[in-house]
Every structure is written in structure tokens, then in C-alpha cells.
Amino acid sequence: MTDVLARLRAMQAGDLPVHGGRTLAYVYDSGLPEADEVGRSAVAAYAGSNGLDPTAFPSLLTMENDLVGFACEMVDAPTTAVGTVTSGGTESVLLAVQAARDANPSIERPRMVLPSTAHAAFHKASHYFGVETVVVPVTSDFRADVAAMTAAIDDRTVLVVASAPSYAHGVVDPVTELAAAADARGVRCHVDACIGGWVLPYAARLGREVTPWTFAVEGVTSISVDLHKYAYTPKGTSILLHRNPALRKPQFFASADWPGYTMLNATMQSTKSGGPLAAAWAVVQTIGDDGYQSLARDVFEAVDRLVLGIEAIPELRVVVRPDSTLIALATSSACDPFTICDEMAAAGWYVQPQMAYADSPATIHLSVSAATLAHVDDFLAALAAAVSAAVEVGPVVVDEEVVAFIAALDPADLTDEDFDGLLAASGLVSEVEDTADSGSGGLALPERMAQVNAMLDVAAPEMREALLVAFLDRLSRPARTGNH
Ligand SMILES: *Cc1c(COP(=O)(O)O)cnc(C)c1O
């Protein structure tokens, strides 16, 4: 057993660190060892418990109601509000869209109105549930355009979406106006507070200016809040809240149409581990309201110092003053974001590249954690060094030939040959350990991503999607044992 665990630890050493405040996307670090320990122990204690049936595992129902109750207090929920713990932000978003669709069975081709900055989870929901997206460009301050969104609501609209805040730019949409416009047409309004929901309420208490986005805003019908982001819990928990039980009802699924137990589910999963829920409960109990207040003070101090420090680097600018704990930064033409991301990675910091989209250039995303506060000066020093190195080599250039090659490809039917050609043309071919159809190989992950990211950046969004799907396909190949 110790041997297997040692092998696990050895493999994990190649992953991004989840503690230490140096990973500024994907993971959220409270910096509180006690909270981490309690979370890990709770996951282990409940790993085998099944959330399928709350009557068989009543402790899970108790923990869920506790967590939803805690969230209700934070988001000014009326006494009628109800909620469900889900596996993550995407599941909360999927269920909000599914419930909105199924609450309107008479609308044959339902639509949802999204600001262009809405999370990709809404596009996934569209893909899964056949709810057409009406994507409305945001204004020059990266916030939803109220007039254009209002004008986009029609008889087929089942949902209007706002973010608090948006992932890519970290700003809160004008929720009051959007919710009022939805309400006036009898349409649901979902506020995606997956990333802001557990930190903005504390920002408001700290006296920071926060655009209203909670159930205190009339017309807001549902809110998603992730626990595995700023509640600093282990991965696998989010909460979807509805203003009242009637709004939630279409989210529930029951089937007695088979010979087994009557299936009764509040979420997309049926059998589900009790681990993430128990861990979330344990971490929230451990940190508590005062603890979150203090973590929020830390994270916002880090954000404010980072913004000042970034603006002191001449080649960088903060894209928009952040409303929450996310920072998007852009570069001058002297360097490029992708090279900076690679340089930061080489120095032990993970910052996330974001491709150019619509009118916005490629940027670097930072999800700041409370644990980052202790390292702000180190981070800024590393960033300044990364910028210098990126200026030194100059912006990454995508070969004219590759640009032409990509432009000539049809994303609708990207063949294996096209993909191989692209890898060859991009100079990535040396990264190919083996060809896809020879069985064992697939691709190795490249050390430096700037060239790949720059290539993806010049591709149209549909082409990016097709290329990345082909890439993922090549990465995901079974390691066969040859035993049978
Ligand atoms: C993270 C996030 C999501 C999706 O959540 P996952 O937990 O990654 O599935 C949705 N919306 C916003 C704004 C987010 O930041």
C-alpha cells in the first residue's frame, strides 16, 4: 500500500501545486492548514457514502441543508429560497438552464440571452439541452449591455443570464437592470456567481463597492455559487439556489419506469460520493463566517497590491479594474501574454492564458487566493522578470505558412491528416512521441506552450475548438497492459 501511495505522490509531483498560493487558476488556497486537513479527512471518511438516497445517508441531507442555509444568508435569500449542492459550477449552470427550459414546455425552440462574457458552461448547456444561445456583446467596460440584452428578450426566451463576476474579466454585470428586464417579460434570471458568490458578500461587508447581484435584487430567480472556489473546499461542490421551491421543481427527476428502485435525483449525478459534500461542510464549519471575512480581507488586499504592482510594469496593463478577486492583464506590443505565462511557469507560478476574443486581445488571467497575499512581492518580482524575458525574445510569431494552413482548414471536418499537418507545420512535430494510429503513443505535453497558444490564438474560435478536441483525443489513449 505504501508503495502505491508513494507512486501516487511521485506522479502528483508533476502536477500544479494546489497549496502555496503560486497557482493562480484552477485552485483556490485559503492558506489555512487546519481547513485543508479537515477537508481531506472528511473526503476520506465519506468517500464510500452514496448521495443517491438521503433516507439511507441522512447525514448527507443534514450537511446539504446546512450548507444551503449558510449560502442563503450570504446572498440575501428570502425565506422561501431553496437550494441543492451539485458537483461544480458547470453542473449548477446546466441545471439552471435545464430547469428554465422545462418550466416552459410550450416554448418549442427555447432560447437564453447571454452576455458574451458568460461562462462557457452556458454554451455546454445549450449543446446538451438544445436551448439556443443569443449572445449579446458586452459594452466597452466588459459588462453586459442592458439595452441590447433587453432588446434580445423575446417570446422564446426562457432565461436571462448575468455574471457576478465574469471569469475572464472579473467584473459584475448590471444585475438590477437585467433582472428587471427579465422580470418584466416573465422570464427567469440566473446570476452566475460561481466564482464570486462566496467572496463578494464579504467584500460588501468590508466596505468595498459591489454592484448588487443577490436575491435582494428583484427578478433574480436563481444563483449559482461554487464552494470549491472561494469557500476553499476540496473539489466537487457548488450550490444552485432558487428563489422558491416552484422554480426548482423542474430540476428534480424521478423515474419509476423500470423494475429497480424508483430513481429520484436533484442533480445530474445519481450515485454520487458523499466525500465532496462532507468535505465542504467540514471546511465551512471550520472556517466559519468570521474566517471567511478575514480571508476576504486578505484576498482583496492581495488584489489591490497586485493591481498597483502590475500597473507599475510599463509593458502591462490591467484590462479593467476588478470588481472581485480576478485580474485580467494585457501586454503592450513589446511582448506577448503567452511567453509571459511560460516564463512564469518556469519560475514556479501558474498564470492562465486567455485567447483573443471578439474585440479583446489575448490576456493573462489571475484568480487570486487568500494564500497569495503572503507572496505578492515575490509574484510581482517574478512577473517583472517574466516580462523582461518576454520583451527580450519579442512577441511570439506564428509562421505565415501556419496561419495560411489554419485558415484553409474546415473546422467542421478536421481530419487526422489535417491535424498531423498542423503539428508538422507548427514545429510541434518533435513533441509527437508516436503517431495516433500506431497505438501506444499519442502526444506528449509540450514544455513551453507559447507557440501552441499563439497558433490557437490566430485560429477562429470554431477552429480552436476543433484543434483542441483533436489534441485531447490524441492525449487520451489507454495505457494497455498487454495482459490478456
Ligand atoms: C468556474 C466557473 C464556472 C464553472 O464551474 P466549474 O466548477 O469549473 O464547473 C461557471 N461560471 C463561472 C463564472 C465560473 O467562474
PDB file of C-alpha atoms in Angstrom, residues 118-395:
ATOM      1  CA  ALA A 118     -20.904  34.455 -19.788  1.00  0.00           C
ATOM      2  CA  HIS A 119     -19.052  31.288 -18.821  1.00  0.00           C
ATOM      3  CA  ALA A 120     -18.630  28.555 -21.436  1.00  0.00           C
ATOM      4  CA  ALA A 121     -20.778  26.313 -19.208  1.00  0.00           C
ATOM      5  CA  PHE A 122     -23.816  28.056 -20.733  1.00  0.00           C
ATOM      6  CA  HIS A 123     -22.681  27.013 -24.210  1.00  0.00           C
ATOM      7  CA  LYS A 124     -22.320  23.494 -22.899  1.00  0.00           C
ATOM      8  CA  ALA A 125     -25.870  23.691 -21.514  1.00  0.00           C
ATOM      9  CA  SER A 126     -27.042  24.881 -24.917  1.00  0.00           C
ATOM     10  CA  HIS A 127     -25.289  21.947 -26.544  1.00  0.00           C
ATOM     11  CA  TYR A 128     -26.726  19.414 -24.110  1.00  0.00           C
ATOM     12  CA  PHE A 129     -30.267  20.716 -23.733  1.00  0.00           C
ATOM     13  CA  GLY A 130     -30.996  22.325 -27.079  1.00  0.00           C
ATOM     14  CA  VAL A 131     -31.554  25.790 -25.635  1.00  0.00           C
ATOM     15  CA  GLU A 132     -30.339  28.191 -28.286  1.00  0.00           C
ATOM     16  CA  THR A 133     -27.916  30.910 -27.147  1.00  0.00           C
ATOM     17  CA  VAL A 134     -28.467  34.556 -28.007  1.00  0.00           C
ATOM     18  CA  VAL A 135     -25.038  36.030 -27.310  1.00  0.00           C
ATOM     19  CA  VAL A 136     -25.059  39.784 -26.769  1.00  0.00           C
ATOM     20  CA  PRO A 137     -21.730  41.653 -26.983  1.00  0.00           C
ATOM     21  CA  VAL A 138     -20.702  43.422 -23.776  1.00  0.00           C
ATOM     22  CA  THR A 139     -20.026  47.150 -23.576  1.00  0.00           C
ATOM     23  CA  SER A 140     -16.534  48.668 -23.631  1.00  0.00           C
ATOM     24  CA  ASP A 141     -16.260  48.152 -19.847  1.00  0.00           C
ATOM     25  CA  PHE A 142     -16.770  44.385 -20.336  1.00  0.00           C
ATOM     26  CA  ARG A 143     -20.153  44.438 -18.599  1.00  0.00           C
ATOM     27  CA  ALA A 144     -23.450  43.213 -20.064  1.00  0.00           C
ATOM     28  CA  ASP A 145     -25.172  45.712 -22.350  1.00  0.00           C
ATOM     29  CA  VAL A 146     -28.569  46.260 -20.695  1.00  0.00           C
ATOM     30  CA  ALA A 147     -30.317  47.840 -23.689  1.00  0.00           C
ATOM     31  CA  ALA A 148     -29.098  45.181 -26.115  1.00  0.00           C
ATOM     32  CA  MET A 149     -29.868  42.312 -23.733  1.00  0.00           C
ATOM     33  CA  THR A 150     -33.345  43.726 -23.079  1.00  0.00           C
ATOM     34  CA  ALA A 151     -33.957  44.032 -26.799  1.00  0.00           C
ATOM     35  CA  ALA A 152     -32.836  40.431 -27.287  1.00  0.00           C
ATOM     36  CA  ILE A 153     -35.527  39.014 -24.960  1.00  0.00           C
ATOM     37  CA  ASP A 154     -38.425  37.617 -26.972  1.00  0.00           C
ATOM     38  CA  ASP A 155     -41.295  35.116 -26.716  1.00  0.00           C
ATOM     39  CA  ARG A 156     -38.889  32.217 -26.948  1.00  0.00           C
ATOM     40  CA  THR A 157     -36.602  33.412 -24.131  1.00  0.00           C
ATOM     41  CA  VAL A 158     -36.599  31.109 -21.093  1.00  0.00           C
ATOM     42  CA  LEU A 159     -33.558  32.555 -19.301  1.00  0.00           C
ATOM     43  CA  VAL A 160     -31.523  35.744 -18.985  1.00  0.00           C
ATOM     44  CA  VAL A 161     -28.011  35.348 -17.583  1.00  0.00           C
ATOM     45  CA  ALA A 162     -25.745  37.710 -15.642  1.00  0.00           C
ATOM     46  CA  SER A 163     -22.332  37.074 -14.082  1.00  0.00           C
ATOM     47  CA  ALA A 164     -21.092  38.137 -10.642  1.00  0.00           C
ATOM     48  CA  PRO A 165     -18.386  38.388 -11.744  1.00  0.00           C
ATOM     49  CA  SER A 166     -17.442  37.148 -15.219  1.00  0.00           C
ATOM     50  CA  TYR A 167     -14.488  34.753 -15.226  1.00  0.00           C
ATOM     51  CA  ALA A 168     -12.430  36.352 -17.986  1.00  0.00           C
ATOM     52  CA  HIS A 169     -12.578  39.980 -16.841  1.00  0.00           C
ATOM     53  CA  GLY A 170     -13.706  39.781 -13.218  1.00  0.00           C
ATOM     54  CA  VAL A 171     -16.451  42.387 -13.402  1.00  0.00           C
ATOM     55  CA  VAL A 172     -20.063  42.216 -12.209  1.00  0.00           C
ATOM     56  CA  ASP A 173     -22.854  42.723 -14.741  1.00  0.00           C
ATOM     57  CA  PRO A 174     -25.642  45.291 -14.091  1.00  0.00           C
ATOM     58  CA  VAL A 175     -27.833  42.651 -12.449  1.00  0.00           C
ATOM     59  CA  THR A 176     -30.553  45.034 -11.225  1.00  0.00           C
ATOM     60  CA  GLU A 177     -31.340  46.220 -14.741  1.00  0.00           C
ATOM     61  CA  LEU A 178     -31.034  42.783 -16.367  1.00  0.00           C
ATOM     62  CA  ALA A 179     -33.220  41.094 -13.757  1.00  0.00           C
ATOM     63  CA  ALA A 180     -35.834  43.836 -14.106  1.00  0.00           C
ATOM     64  CA  ALA A 181     -35.889  43.389 -17.875  1.00  0.00           C
ATOM     65  CA  ALA A 182     -36.314  39.623 -17.492  1.00  0.00           C
ATOM     66  CA  ASP A 183     -38.973  40.035 -14.804  1.00  0.00           C
ATOM     67  CA  ALA A 184     -40.956  42.435 -16.980  1.00  0.00           C
ATOM     68  CA  ARG A 185     -41.248  39.646 -19.575  1.00  0.00           C
ATOM     69  CA  GLY A 186     -41.890  36.908 -17.011  1.00  0.00           C
ATOM     70  CA  VAL A 187     -38.514  35.319 -17.789  1.00  0.00           C
ATOM     71  CA  ARG A 188     -36.143  33.674 -15.295  1.00  0.00           C
ATOM     72  CA  CYS A 189     -32.866  35.448 -14.493  1.00  0.00           C
ATOM     73  CA  HIS A 190     -29.871  33.394 -13.375  1.00  0.00           C
ATOM     74  CA  VAL A 191     -26.909  35.077 -11.691  1.00  0.00           C
ATOM     75  CA  ASP A 192     -23.737  33.065 -12.218  1.00  0.00           C
ATOM     76  CA  ALA A 193     -21.876  33.816  -9.003  1.00  0.00           C
ATOM     77  CA  CYS A 194     -19.909  30.583  -9.238  1.00  0.00           C
ATOM     78  CA  ILE A 195     -16.647  32.389  -8.628  1.00  0.00           C
ATOM     79  CA  GLY A 196     -17.821  35.484  -6.775  1.00  0.00           C
ATOM     80  CA  GLY A 197     -20.608  34.121  -4.625  1.00  0.00           C
ATOM     81  CA  TRP A 198     -18.534  33.241  -1.591  1.00  0.00           C
ATOM     82  CA  VAL A 199     -16.365  36.351  -1.616  1.00  0.00           C
ATOM     83  CA  LEU A 200     -18.456  39.318  -2.846  1.00  0.00           C
ATOM     84  CA  PRO A 201     -20.755  39.288   0.217  1.00  0.00           C
ATOM     85  CA  TYR A 202     -17.654  39.747   2.377  1.00  0.00           C
ATOM     86  CA  ALA A 203     -16.314  42.440   0.046  1.00  0.00           C
ATOM     87  CA  ALA A 204     -19.521  44.372   0.634  1.00  0.00           C
ATOM     88  CA  ARG A 205     -19.113  43.949   4.409  1.00  0.00           C
ATOM     89  CA  LEU A 206     -15.526  45.206   4.110  1.00  0.00           C
ATOM     90  CA  GLY A 207     -16.981  48.383   2.670  1.00  0.00           C
ATOM     91  CA  ARG A 208     -15.916  47.749  -0.917  1.00  0.00           C
ATOM     92  CA  GLU A 209     -18.233  48.883  -3.640  1.00  0.00           C
ATOM     93  CA  VAL A 210     -20.159  45.905  -5.022  1.00  0.00           C
ATOM     94  CA  THR A 211     -22.811  46.094  -7.734  1.00  0.00           C
ATOM     95  CA  PRO A 212     -25.989  44.473  -6.325  1.00  0.00           C
ATOM     96  CA  TRP A 213     -26.337  40.884  -7.585  1.00  0.00           C
ATOM     97  CA  THR A 214     -28.036  38.803  -4.855  1.00  0.00           C
ATOM     98  CA  PHE A 215     -31.676  37.836  -4.254  1.00  0.00           C
ATOM     99  CA  ALA A 216     -32.063  41.346  -2.814  1.00  0.00           C
ATOM    100  CA  VAL A 217     -32.328  42.285  -6.490  1.00  0.00           C
ATOM    101  CA  GLU A 218     -35.884  41.820  -7.660  1.00  0.00           C
ATOM    102  CA  GLY A 219     -36.232  39.439 -10.584  1.00  0.00           C
ATOM    103  CA  VAL A 220     -33.207  37.277  -9.768  1.00  0.00           C
ATOM    104  CA  THR A 221     -34.672  33.761  -9.785  1.00  0.00           C
ATOM    105  CA  SER A 222     -31.578  31.593  -9.291  1.00  0.00           C
ATOM    106  CA  ILE A 223     -27.928  31.930  -8.269  1.00  0.00           C
ATOM    107  CA  SER A 224     -25.006  29.526  -8.603  1.00  0.00           C
ATOM    108  CA  VAL A 225     -22.180  29.689  -6.049  1.00  0.00           C
ATOM    109  CA  ASP A 226     -19.209  27.339  -6.078  1.00  0.00           C
ATOM    110  CA  LEU A 227     -17.874  26.033  -2.815  1.00  0.00           C
ATOM    111  CA  HIS A 228     -14.742  24.633  -4.435  1.00  0.00           C
ATOM    112  CA  LYS A 229     -13.631  28.143  -5.366  1.00  0.00           C
ATOM    113  CA  TYR A 230     -13.796  30.837  -2.663  1.00  0.00           C
ATOM    114  CA  ALA A 231     -15.232  28.629   0.081  1.00  0.00           C
ATOM    115  CA  TYR A 232     -11.818  26.940  -0.302  1.00  0.00           C
ATOM    116  CA  THR A 233     -13.270  23.424  -0.104  1.00  0.00           C
ATOM    117  CA  PRO A 234     -11.929  20.339  -1.898  1.00  0.00           C
ATOM    118  CA  LYS A 235     -13.106  19.957  -5.496  1.00  0.00           C
ATOM    119  CA  GLY A 236     -16.578  18.741  -6.318  1.00  0.00           C
ATOM    120  CA  THR A 237     -19.105  21.144  -4.775  1.00  0.00           C
ATOM    121  CA  SER A 238     -21.223  24.068  -5.867  1.00  0.00           C
ATOM    122  CA  ILE A 239     -24.667  25.275  -4.808  1.00  0.00           C
ATOM    123  CA  LEU A 240     -27.613  26.133  -7.041  1.00  0.00           C
ATOM    124  CA  LEU A 241     -30.167  28.318  -5.256  1.00  0.00           C
ATOM    125  CA  HIS A 242     -33.685  29.135  -6.425  1.00  0.00           C
ATOM    126  CA  ARG A 243     -35.871  31.914  -5.050  1.00  0.00           C
ATOM    127  CA  ASN A 244     -38.644  29.412  -4.227  1.00  0.00           C
ATOM    128  CA  PRO A 245     -39.417  25.685  -4.473  1.00  0.00           C
ATOM    129  CA  ALA A 246     -41.659  26.091  -7.532  1.00  0.00           C
ATOM    130  CA  LEU A 247     -38.727  27.441  -9.538  1.00  0.00           C
ATOM    131  CA  ARG A 248     -36.597  24.455  -8.519  1.00  0.00           C
ATOM    132  CA  LYS A 249     -39.237  21.794  -9.206  1.00  0.00           C
ATOM    133  CA  PRO A 250     -38.390  21.129 -12.888  1.00  0.00           C
ATOM    134  CA  GLN A 251     -34.787  20.455 -11.841  1.00  0.00           C
ATOM    135  CA  PHE A 252     -35.860  17.292  -9.987  1.00  0.00           C
ATOM    136  CA  PHE A 253     -36.058  13.986 -11.830  1.00  0.00           C
ATOM    137  CA  ALA A 254     -37.902  10.841 -10.863  1.00  0.00           C
ATOM    138  CA  SER A 255     -38.367   7.612 -12.765  1.00  0.00           C
ATOM    139  CA  ALA A 256     -40.451   4.666 -11.680  1.00  0.00           C
ATOM    140  CA  ASP A 257     -40.398   3.341 -15.232  1.00  0.00           C
ATOM    141  CA  TRP A 258     -38.171   0.322 -14.648  1.00  0.00           C
ATOM    142  CA  PRO A 259     -38.097  -2.681 -12.310  1.00  0.00           C
ATOM    143  CA  GLY A 260     -35.490  -1.315  -9.853  1.00  0.00           C
ATOM    144  CA  TYR A 261     -35.692   1.359  -7.144  1.00  0.00           C
ATOM    145  CA  THR A 262     -37.582   4.495  -8.092  1.00  0.00           C
ATOM    146  CA  MET A 263     -34.870   6.854  -9.195  1.00  0.00           C
ATOM    147  CA  LEU A 264     -35.178  10.241  -7.542  1.00  0.00           C
ATOM    148  CA  ASN A 265     -32.469  12.825  -8.203  1.00  0.00           C
ATOM    149  CA  ALA A 266     -31.995  16.525  -7.542  1.00  0.00           C
ATOM    150  CA  THR A 267     -28.858  16.698  -9.693  1.00  0.00           C
ATOM    151  CA  MET A 268     -27.397  15.164 -12.845  1.00  0.00           C
ATOM    152  CA  GLN A 269     -25.485  12.523 -10.940  1.00  0.00           C
ATOM    153  CA  SER A 270     -27.364   9.695  -9.290  1.00  0.00           C
ATOM    154  CA  THR A 271     -24.905   7.652  -7.266  1.00  0.00           C
ATOM    155  CA  LYS A 272     -22.516  10.286  -6.000  1.00  0.00           C
ATOM    156  CA  SER A 273     -19.785  10.272  -3.432  1.00  0.00           C
ATOM    157  CA  GLY A 274     -20.598  11.853  -0.103  1.00  0.00           C
ATOM    158  CA  GLY A 275     -16.947  12.927   0.076  1.00  0.00           C
ATOM    159  CA  PRO A 276     -17.083  16.376  -1.541  1.00  0.00           C
ATOM    160  CA  LEU A 277     -20.259  17.368   0.337  1.00  0.00           C
ATOM    161  CA  ALA A 278     -18.880  16.215   3.687  1.00  0.00           C
ATOM    162  CA  ALA A 279     -15.606  17.988   2.965  1.00  0.00           C
ATOM    163  CA  ALA A 280     -17.391  21.204   2.048  1.00  0.00           C
ATOM    164  CA  TRP A 281     -19.469  21.022   5.203  1.00  0.00           C
ATOM    165  CA  ALA A 282     -16.390  20.384   7.329  1.00  0.00           C
ATOM    166  CA  VAL A 283     -14.375  23.200   5.758  1.00  0.00           C
ATOM    167  CA  VAL A 284     -17.219  25.715   6.007  1.00  0.00           C
ATOM    168  CA  GLN A 285     -17.765  24.760   9.671  1.00  0.00           C
ATOM    169  CA  THR A 286     -14.036  25.120  10.310  1.00  0.00           C
ATOM    170  CA  ILE A 287     -13.502  28.457   8.589  1.00  0.00           C
ATOM    171  CA  GLY A 288     -16.878  29.941   9.517  1.00  0.00           C
ATOM    172  CA  ASP A 289     -18.285  33.365   8.824  1.00  0.00           C
ATOM    173  CA  ASP A 290     -15.522  35.258  10.664  1.00  0.00           C
ATOM    174  CA  GLY A 291     -12.882  33.143   8.956  1.00  0.00           C
ATOM    175  CA  TYR A 292     -14.271  33.911   5.507  1.00  0.00           C
ATOM    176  CA  GLN A 293     -14.429  37.592   6.393  1.00  0.00           C
ATOM    177  CA  SER A 294     -10.757  37.506   7.275  1.00  0.00           C
ATOM    178  CA  LEU A 295      -9.832  35.507   4.144  1.00  0.00           C
ATOM    179  CA  ALA A 296     -11.741  38.058   2.053  1.00  0.00           C
ATOM    180  CA  ARG A 297      -9.768  40.887   3.674  1.00  0.00           C
ATOM    181  CA  ASP A 298      -6.554  39.071   2.735  1.00  0.00           C
ATOM    182  CA  VAL A 299      -7.539  38.268  -0.822  1.00  0.00           C
ATOM    183  CA  PHE A 300      -8.697  41.820  -1.562  1.00  0.00           C
ATOM    184  CA  GLU A 301      -5.507  43.246  -0.069  1.00  0.00           C
ATOM    185  CA  ALA A 302      -3.615  40.929  -2.421  1.00  0.00           C
ATOM    186  CA  VAL A 303      -5.767  42.019  -5.383  1.00  0.00           C
ATOM    187  CA  ASP A 304      -5.245  45.723  -4.661  1.00  0.00           C
ATOM    188  CA  ARG A 305      -1.486  45.309  -4.309  1.00  0.00           C
ATOM    189  CA  LEU A 306      -1.296  43.178  -7.451  1.00  0.00           C
ATOM    190  CA  VAL A 307      -3.225  45.743  -9.475  1.00  0.00           C
ATOM    191  CA  LEU A 308      -0.858  48.514  -8.340  1.00  0.00           C
ATOM    192  CA  GLY A 309       2.204  46.364  -8.984  1.00  0.00           C
ATOM    193  CA  ILE A 310       1.042  45.291 -12.438  1.00  0.00           C
ATOM    194  CA  GLU A 311       0.346  48.874 -13.440  1.00  0.00           C
ATOM    195  CA  ALA A 312       3.878  49.794 -12.412  1.00  0.00           C
ATOM    196  CA  ILE A 313       5.235  47.459 -15.113  1.00  0.00           C
ATOM    197  CA  PRO A 314       5.260  49.585 -18.292  1.00  0.00           C
ATOM    198  CA  GLU A 315       4.548  46.698 -20.696  1.00  0.00           C
ATOM    199  CA  LEU A 316       1.470  45.559 -18.753  1.00  0.00           C
ATOM    200  CA  ARG A 317      -1.977  46.935 -18.068  1.00  0.00           C
ATOM    201  CA  VAL A 318      -4.957  45.709 -16.089  1.00  0.00           C
ATOM    202  CA  VAL A 319      -7.722  45.261 -18.664  1.00  0.00           C
ATOM    203  CA  VAL A 320     -10.467  46.547 -16.352  1.00  0.00           C
ATOM    204  CA  ARG A 321     -10.467  47.447 -12.663  1.00  0.00           C
ATOM    205  CA  PRO A 322     -11.538  44.194 -10.979  1.00  0.00           C
ATOM    206  CA  ASP A 323     -14.832  44.070  -9.042  1.00  0.00           C
ATOM    207  CA  SER A 324     -13.807  40.864  -7.355  1.00  0.00           C
ATOM    208  CA  THR A 325     -10.742  38.625  -6.990  1.00  0.00           C
ATOM    209  CA  LEU A 326      -9.921  38.026 -10.649  1.00  0.00           C
ATOM    210  CA  ILE A 327      -7.472  40.107 -12.670  1.00  0.00           C
ATOM    211  CA  ALA A 328      -7.097  40.155 -16.449  1.00  0.00           C
ATOM    212  CA  LEU A 329      -3.910  41.751 -17.756  1.00  0.00           C
ATOM    213  CA  ALA A 330      -2.832  42.628 -21.246  1.00  0.00           C
ATOM    214  CA  THR A 331       0.582  43.393 -22.693  1.00  0.00           C
ATOM    215  CA  SER A 332       1.952  46.115 -24.918  1.00  0.00           C
ATOM    216  CA  SER A 333       3.167  45.113 -28.384  1.00  0.00           C
ATOM    217  CA  ALA A 334       6.692  44.711 -26.967  1.00  0.00           C
ATOM    218  CA  CYS A 335       5.853  41.226 -25.726  1.00  0.00           C
ATOM    219  CA  ASP A 336       3.046  38.691 -25.645  1.00  0.00           C
ATOM    220  CA  PRO A 337       0.986  37.098 -22.860  1.00  0.00           C
ATOM    221  CA  PHE A 338       1.809  33.526 -23.836  1.00  0.00           C
ATOM    222  CA  THR A 339       5.562  33.900 -23.425  1.00  0.00           C
ATOM    223  CA  ILE A 340       4.989  35.560 -20.058  1.00  0.00           C
ATOM    224  CA  CYS A 341       2.842  32.579 -18.981  1.00  0.00           C
ATOM    225  CA  ASP A 342       5.681  30.205 -19.936  1.00  0.00           C
ATOM    226  CA  GLU A 343       8.278  32.319 -18.136  1.00  0.00           C
ATOM    227  CA  MET A 344       6.102  32.409 -15.030  1.00  0.00           C
ATOM    228  CA  ALA A 345       5.635  28.628 -15.198  1.00  0.00           C
ATOM    229  CA  ALA A 346       9.392  28.160 -15.415  1.00  0.00           C
ATOM    230  CA  ALA A 347       9.688  30.289 -12.270  1.00  0.00           C
ATOM    231  CA  GLY A 348       7.094  28.189 -10.437  1.00  0.00           C
ATOM    232  CA  TRP A 349       3.987  30.340 -10.900  1.00  0.00           C
ATOM    233  CA  TYR A 350       0.918  29.289 -12.839  1.00  0.00           C
ATOM    234  CA  VAL A 351      -0.952  32.107 -14.576  1.00  0.00           C
ATOM    235  CA  GLN A 352      -3.580  31.338 -17.196  1.00  0.00           C
ATOM    236  CA  PRO A 353      -3.507  32.430 -20.833  1.00  0.00           C
ATOM    237  CA  GLN A 354      -6.780  33.659 -22.339  1.00  0.00           C
ATOM    238  CA  MET A 355      -7.092  33.817 -26.118  1.00  0.00           C
ATOM    239  CA  ALA A 356      -8.157  36.897 -28.033  1.00  0.00           C
ATOM    240  CA  TYR A 357     -11.936  37.002 -28.355  1.00  0.00           C
ATOM    241  CA  ALA A 358     -14.079  39.459 -30.291  1.00  0.00           C
ATOM    242  CA  ASP A 359     -12.525  42.904 -29.678  1.00  0.00           C
ATOM    243  CA  SER A 360     -10.422  41.882 -26.684  1.00  0.00           C
ATOM    244  CA  PRO A 361      -6.785  40.904 -27.135  1.00  0.00           C
ATOM    245  CA  ALA A 362      -5.166  37.820 -25.605  1.00  0.00           C
ATOM    246  CA  THR A 363      -4.757  38.311 -21.861  1.00  0.00           C
ATOM    247  CA  ILE A 364      -3.410  36.675 -18.722  1.00  0.00           C
ATOM    248  CA  HIS A 365      -5.899  35.607 -16.074  1.00  0.00           C
ATOM    249  CA  LEU A 366      -5.206  35.593 -12.343  1.00  0.00           C
ATOM    250  CA  SER A 367      -7.591  34.008  -9.826  1.00  0.00           C
ATOM    251  CA  VAL A 368      -6.148  35.407  -6.625  1.00  0.00           C
ATOM    252  CA  SER A 369      -6.346  33.320  -3.433  1.00  0.00           C
ATOM    253  CA  ALA A 370      -6.094  34.440   0.182  1.00  0.00           C
ATOM    254  CA  ALA A 371      -2.833  32.469   0.344  1.00  0.00           C
ATOM    255  CA  THR A 372      -1.393  34.632  -2.436  1.00  0.00           C
ATOM    256  CA  LEU A 373      -1.187  37.622  -0.079  1.00  0.00           C
ATOM    257  CA  ALA A 374       1.992  36.350   1.565  1.00  0.00           C
ATOM    258  CA  HIS A 375       3.648  36.111  -1.861  1.00  0.00           C
ATOM    259  CA  VAL A 376       2.547  39.296  -3.602  1.00  0.00           C
ATOM    260  CA  ASP A 377       6.029  40.833  -3.695  1.00  0.00           C
ATOM    261  CA  ASP A 378       7.567  37.575  -4.967  1.00  0.00           C
ATOM    262  CA  PHE A 379       4.860  37.333  -7.587  1.00  0.00           C
ATOM    263  CA  LEU A 380       5.411  40.874  -8.828  1.00  0.00           C
ATOM    264  CA  ALA A 381       9.170  40.343  -8.970  1.00  0.00           C
ATOM    265  CA  ALA A 382       8.656  37.133 -10.962  1.00  0.00           C
ATOM    266  CA  LEU A 383       6.199  38.911 -13.242  1.00  0.00           C
ATOM    267  CA  ALA A 384       8.610  41.776 -13.920  1.00  0.00           C
ATOM    268  CA  ALA A 385      11.345  39.258 -14.732  1.00  0.00           C
ATOM    269  CA  ALA A 386       8.974  37.296 -16.988  1.00  0.00           C
ATOM    270  CA  VAL A 387       8.063  40.489 -18.845  1.00  0.00           C
ATOM    271  CA  SER A 388      11.730  41.381 -19.316  1.00  0.00           C
ATOM    272  CA  ALA A 389      12.434  37.922 -20.699  1.00  0.00           C
ATOM    273  CA  ALA A 390       9.399  38.147 -22.995  1.00  0.00           C
ATOM    274  CA  VAL A 391      10.488  41.584 -24.253  1.00  0.00           C
ATOM    275  CA  GLU A 392      13.966  40.205 -24.845  1.00  0.00           C
ATOM    276  CA  VAL A 393      12.733  37.459 -27.197  1.00  0.00           C
ATOM    277  CA  GLY A 394       9.944  39.614 -28.606  1.00  0.00           C
ATOM    278  CA  PRO A 395       6.347  38.584 -29.268  1.00  0.00           C
TER     279      PRO A 395
END
